[in-house]
CSV table of C-alpha atoms in Angstrom, one decimal:
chain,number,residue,atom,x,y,z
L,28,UNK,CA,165.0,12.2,123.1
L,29,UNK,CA,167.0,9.3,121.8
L,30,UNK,CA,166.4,9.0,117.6
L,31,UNK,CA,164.7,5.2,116.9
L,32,UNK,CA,166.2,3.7,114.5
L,33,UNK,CA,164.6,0.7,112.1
L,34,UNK,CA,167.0,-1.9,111.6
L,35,UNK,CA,165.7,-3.3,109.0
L,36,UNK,CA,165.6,-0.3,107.2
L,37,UNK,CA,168.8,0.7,107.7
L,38,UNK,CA,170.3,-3.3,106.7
L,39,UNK,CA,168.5,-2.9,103.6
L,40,UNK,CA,169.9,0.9,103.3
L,41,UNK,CA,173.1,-0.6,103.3
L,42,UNK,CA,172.5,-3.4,101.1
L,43,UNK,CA,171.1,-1.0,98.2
L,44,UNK,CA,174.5,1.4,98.3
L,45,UNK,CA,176.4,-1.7,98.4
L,46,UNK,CA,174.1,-2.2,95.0
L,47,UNK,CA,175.2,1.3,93.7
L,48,UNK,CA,178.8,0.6,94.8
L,49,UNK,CA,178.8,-2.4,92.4
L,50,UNK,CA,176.7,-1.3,89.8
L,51,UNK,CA,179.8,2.0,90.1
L,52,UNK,CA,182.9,0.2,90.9
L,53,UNK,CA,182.4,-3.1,90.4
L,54,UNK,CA,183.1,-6.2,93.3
L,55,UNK,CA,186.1,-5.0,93.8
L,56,UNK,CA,185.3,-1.7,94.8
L,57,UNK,CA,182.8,-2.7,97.3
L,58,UNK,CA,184.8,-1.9,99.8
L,59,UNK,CA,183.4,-1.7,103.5
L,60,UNK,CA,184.7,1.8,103.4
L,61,UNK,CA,183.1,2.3,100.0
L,62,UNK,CA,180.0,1.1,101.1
L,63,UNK,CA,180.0,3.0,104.5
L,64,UNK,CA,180.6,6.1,102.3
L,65,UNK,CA,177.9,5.3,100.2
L,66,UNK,CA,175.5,4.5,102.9
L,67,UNK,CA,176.4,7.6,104.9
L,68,UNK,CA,177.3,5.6,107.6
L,69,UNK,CA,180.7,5.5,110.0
L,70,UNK,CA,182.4,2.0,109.2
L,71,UNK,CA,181.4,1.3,112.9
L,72,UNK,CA,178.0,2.0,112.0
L,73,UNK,CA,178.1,-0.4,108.9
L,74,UNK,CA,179.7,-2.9,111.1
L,75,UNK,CA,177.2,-2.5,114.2
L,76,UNK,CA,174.8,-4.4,111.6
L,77,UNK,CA,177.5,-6.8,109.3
L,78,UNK,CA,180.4,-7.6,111.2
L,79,UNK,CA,182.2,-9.5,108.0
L,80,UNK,CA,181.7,-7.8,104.7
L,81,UNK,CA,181.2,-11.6,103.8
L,82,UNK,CA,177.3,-11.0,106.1
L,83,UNK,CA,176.7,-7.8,104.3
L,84,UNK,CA,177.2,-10.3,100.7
L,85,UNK,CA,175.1,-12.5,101.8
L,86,UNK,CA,172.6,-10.2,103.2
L,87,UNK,CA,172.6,-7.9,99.8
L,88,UNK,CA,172.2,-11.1,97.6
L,89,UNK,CA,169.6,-12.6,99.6
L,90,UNK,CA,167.9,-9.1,99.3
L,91,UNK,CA,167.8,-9.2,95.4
L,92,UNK,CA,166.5,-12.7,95.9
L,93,UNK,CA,163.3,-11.7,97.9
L,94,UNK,CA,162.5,-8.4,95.8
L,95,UNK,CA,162.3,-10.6,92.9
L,96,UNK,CA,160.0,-12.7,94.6
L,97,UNK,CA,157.8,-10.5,96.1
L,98,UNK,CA,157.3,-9.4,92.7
L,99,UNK,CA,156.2,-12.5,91.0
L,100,UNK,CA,154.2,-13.1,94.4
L,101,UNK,CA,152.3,-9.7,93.7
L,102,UNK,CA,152.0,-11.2,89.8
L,103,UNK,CA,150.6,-14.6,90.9
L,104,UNK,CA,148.0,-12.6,93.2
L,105,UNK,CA,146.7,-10.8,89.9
L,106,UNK,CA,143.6,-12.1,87.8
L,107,UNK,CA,145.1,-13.0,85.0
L,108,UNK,CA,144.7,-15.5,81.9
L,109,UNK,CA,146.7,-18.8,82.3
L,110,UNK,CA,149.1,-17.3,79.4
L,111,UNK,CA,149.2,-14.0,80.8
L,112,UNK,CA,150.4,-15.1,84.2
L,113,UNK,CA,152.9,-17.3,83.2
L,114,UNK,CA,154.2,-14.3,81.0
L,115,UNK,CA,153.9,-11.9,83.9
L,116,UNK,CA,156.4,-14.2,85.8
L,117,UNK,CA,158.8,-14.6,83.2
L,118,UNK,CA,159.0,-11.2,82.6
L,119,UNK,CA,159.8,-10.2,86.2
L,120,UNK,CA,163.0,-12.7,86.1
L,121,UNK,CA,164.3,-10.7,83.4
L,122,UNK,CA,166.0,-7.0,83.3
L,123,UNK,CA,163.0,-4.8,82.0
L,124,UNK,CA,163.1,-1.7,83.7
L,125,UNK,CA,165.8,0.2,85.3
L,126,UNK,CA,164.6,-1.6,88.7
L,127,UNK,CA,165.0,-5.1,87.3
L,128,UNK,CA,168.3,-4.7,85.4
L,129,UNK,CA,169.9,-3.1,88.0
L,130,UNK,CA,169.5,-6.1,90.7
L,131,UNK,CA,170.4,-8.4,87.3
L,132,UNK,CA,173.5,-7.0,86.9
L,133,UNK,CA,173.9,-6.9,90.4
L,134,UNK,CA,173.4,-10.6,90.8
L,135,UNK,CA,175.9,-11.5,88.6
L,136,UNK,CA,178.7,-9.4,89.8
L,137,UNK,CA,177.7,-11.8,92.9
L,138,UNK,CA,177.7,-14.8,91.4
L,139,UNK,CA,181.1,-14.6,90.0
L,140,UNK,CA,182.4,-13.3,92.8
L,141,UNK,CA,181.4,-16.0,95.4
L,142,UNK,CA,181.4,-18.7,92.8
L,143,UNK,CA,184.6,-20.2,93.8
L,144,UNK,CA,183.4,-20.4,98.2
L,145,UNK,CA,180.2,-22.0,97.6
L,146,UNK,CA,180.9,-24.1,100.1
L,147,UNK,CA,182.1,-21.2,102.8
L,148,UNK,CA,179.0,-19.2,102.4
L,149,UNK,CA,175.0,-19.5,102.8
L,150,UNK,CA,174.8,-18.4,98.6
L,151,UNK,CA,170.7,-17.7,98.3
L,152,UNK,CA,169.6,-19.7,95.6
L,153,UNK,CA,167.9,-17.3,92.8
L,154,UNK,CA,164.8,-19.6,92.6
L,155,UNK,CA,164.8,-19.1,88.7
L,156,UNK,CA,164.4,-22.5,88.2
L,157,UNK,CA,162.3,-23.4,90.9
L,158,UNK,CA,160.1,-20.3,88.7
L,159,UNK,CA,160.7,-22.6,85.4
L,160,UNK,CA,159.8,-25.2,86.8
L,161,UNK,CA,156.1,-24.3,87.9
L,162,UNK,CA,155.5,-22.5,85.0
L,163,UNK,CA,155.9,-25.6,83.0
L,164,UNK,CA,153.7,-27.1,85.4
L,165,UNK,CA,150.9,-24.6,85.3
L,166,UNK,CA,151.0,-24.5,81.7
L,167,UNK,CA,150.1,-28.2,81.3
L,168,UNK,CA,147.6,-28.7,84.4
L,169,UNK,CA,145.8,-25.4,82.6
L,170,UNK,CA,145.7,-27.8,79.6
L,171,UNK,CA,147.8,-24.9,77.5
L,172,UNK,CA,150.6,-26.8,76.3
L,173,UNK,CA,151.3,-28.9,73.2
L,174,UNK,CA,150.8,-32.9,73.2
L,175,UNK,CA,153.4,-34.9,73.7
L,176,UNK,CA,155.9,-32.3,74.8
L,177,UNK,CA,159.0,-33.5,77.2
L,178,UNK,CA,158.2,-31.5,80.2
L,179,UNK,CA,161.7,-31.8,81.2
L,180,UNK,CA,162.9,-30.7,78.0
L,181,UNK,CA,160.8,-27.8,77.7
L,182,UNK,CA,161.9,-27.2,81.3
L,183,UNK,CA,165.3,-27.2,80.5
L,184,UNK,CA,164.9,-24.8,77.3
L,185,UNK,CA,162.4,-22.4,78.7
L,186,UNK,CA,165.4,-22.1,81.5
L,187,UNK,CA,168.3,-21.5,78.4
L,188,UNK,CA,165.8,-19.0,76.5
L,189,UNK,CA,165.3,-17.0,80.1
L,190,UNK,CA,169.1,-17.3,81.4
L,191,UNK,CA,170.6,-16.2,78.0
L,192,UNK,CA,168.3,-13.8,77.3
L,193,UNK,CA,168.8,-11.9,80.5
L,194,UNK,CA,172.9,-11.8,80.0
L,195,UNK,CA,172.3,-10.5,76.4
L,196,UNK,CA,169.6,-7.5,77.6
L,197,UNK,CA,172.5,-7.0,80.3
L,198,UNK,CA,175.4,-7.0,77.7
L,199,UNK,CA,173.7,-5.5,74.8
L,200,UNK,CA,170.9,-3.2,75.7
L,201,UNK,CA,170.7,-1.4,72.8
L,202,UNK,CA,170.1,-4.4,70.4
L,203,UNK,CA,167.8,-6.3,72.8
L,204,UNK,CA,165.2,-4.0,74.5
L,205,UNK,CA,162.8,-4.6,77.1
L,206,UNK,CA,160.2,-4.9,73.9
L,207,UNK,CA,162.0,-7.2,71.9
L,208,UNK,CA,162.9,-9.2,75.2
L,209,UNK,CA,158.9,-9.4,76.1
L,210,UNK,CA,158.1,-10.6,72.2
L,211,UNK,CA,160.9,-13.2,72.0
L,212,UNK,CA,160.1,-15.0,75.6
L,213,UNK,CA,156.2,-14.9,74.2
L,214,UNK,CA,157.1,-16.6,71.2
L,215,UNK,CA,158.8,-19.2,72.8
L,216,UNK,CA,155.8,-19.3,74.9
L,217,UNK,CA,153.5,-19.3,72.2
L,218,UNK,CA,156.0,-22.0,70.3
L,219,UNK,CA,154.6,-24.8,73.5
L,220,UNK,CA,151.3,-23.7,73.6
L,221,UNK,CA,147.9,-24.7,72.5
């Protein structure tokens, strides 16, 4: 009896040792022969699903993209204070766990990679601040935020605090832990709150 095979499965199976390959080698060892071997896979296996390792990129990118997502979906779904959601989010954006900084460092390998052929390829949008921008939003229609604050502003820093502090947890580990991370991004919060 033939063996079924999941697709799906098996596209994100390739997608996560192309994750390992990078997180290894770097972009320029992810290979289609690397990744096949990573995988486990024949390159005509790896190629039956991806037929340009420019699909497999876009495919592994978009990948981190949802994961993230579904994460902060799962947040959102929680009952949780005004505060404590918004904090919930942030905190999923950022590289907390071994889970989290992995795809991180992951996304930016792609990122500078593809930076340069925006134009040639379907580049998922991170949706960080899309995430910014509703978080700003939910913080002043729960009433939580200071008077007179420039929305846009505060959009724009909250976006600057997140971004940098996720490149510095990346390059610097060891001086900016997942507990120091989590107290500087509530202090901010806590700086444009009521």
């Amino acid at each position: 009896m033939a063996k079924l095979v999941n697709h799906d499965e098996r596209k994100q199976l390739i997608a996560e040792a192309m994750w390992r390959v990078i997180l290894d080698k770097g972009m320029e060892g992810a290979t289609v022969r690397n990744i096949a071997e990573e995988a486990g896979l024949s390159l005509g296996a790896l190629r039956h699903y991806f037929c340009t390792q420019d699909d497999l990129l876009v495919y592994a990118m978009t990948l981190v993209q949802e994961r993230a997502t579904a994460r902060i979906e799962t947040v959102v779904r929680q009952k949780l204070s005004p505060k404590e959601m918004v904090l919930a989010v942030l905190y999923e954006i950022v590289p907390l766990n071994k889970e989290t900084r992995a795809e991180m460092e992951v996304w930016f390998a792609f990122i500078a990679y593809v930076n340069h052929r925006k134009d040639e390829l379907p580049i998922p949008d991170d949706g960080v601040w899309e995430s910014i921008q509703k978080v700003i939003g939910y913080l002043e229609i729960s009433a939580l935020l200071k008077k007179d604050l420039d929305l846009d502003l505060e959009a724009e820093r909250l976006y600057s605090v997140i971004d940098g502090i996720a490149i510095h947890a990346l390059l610097q580990p060891e001086r900016l832990d997942a507990e120091k991370v989590r107290r500087t991004i509530s202090h901010h919060i806590d700086s444009i709150c009521i």
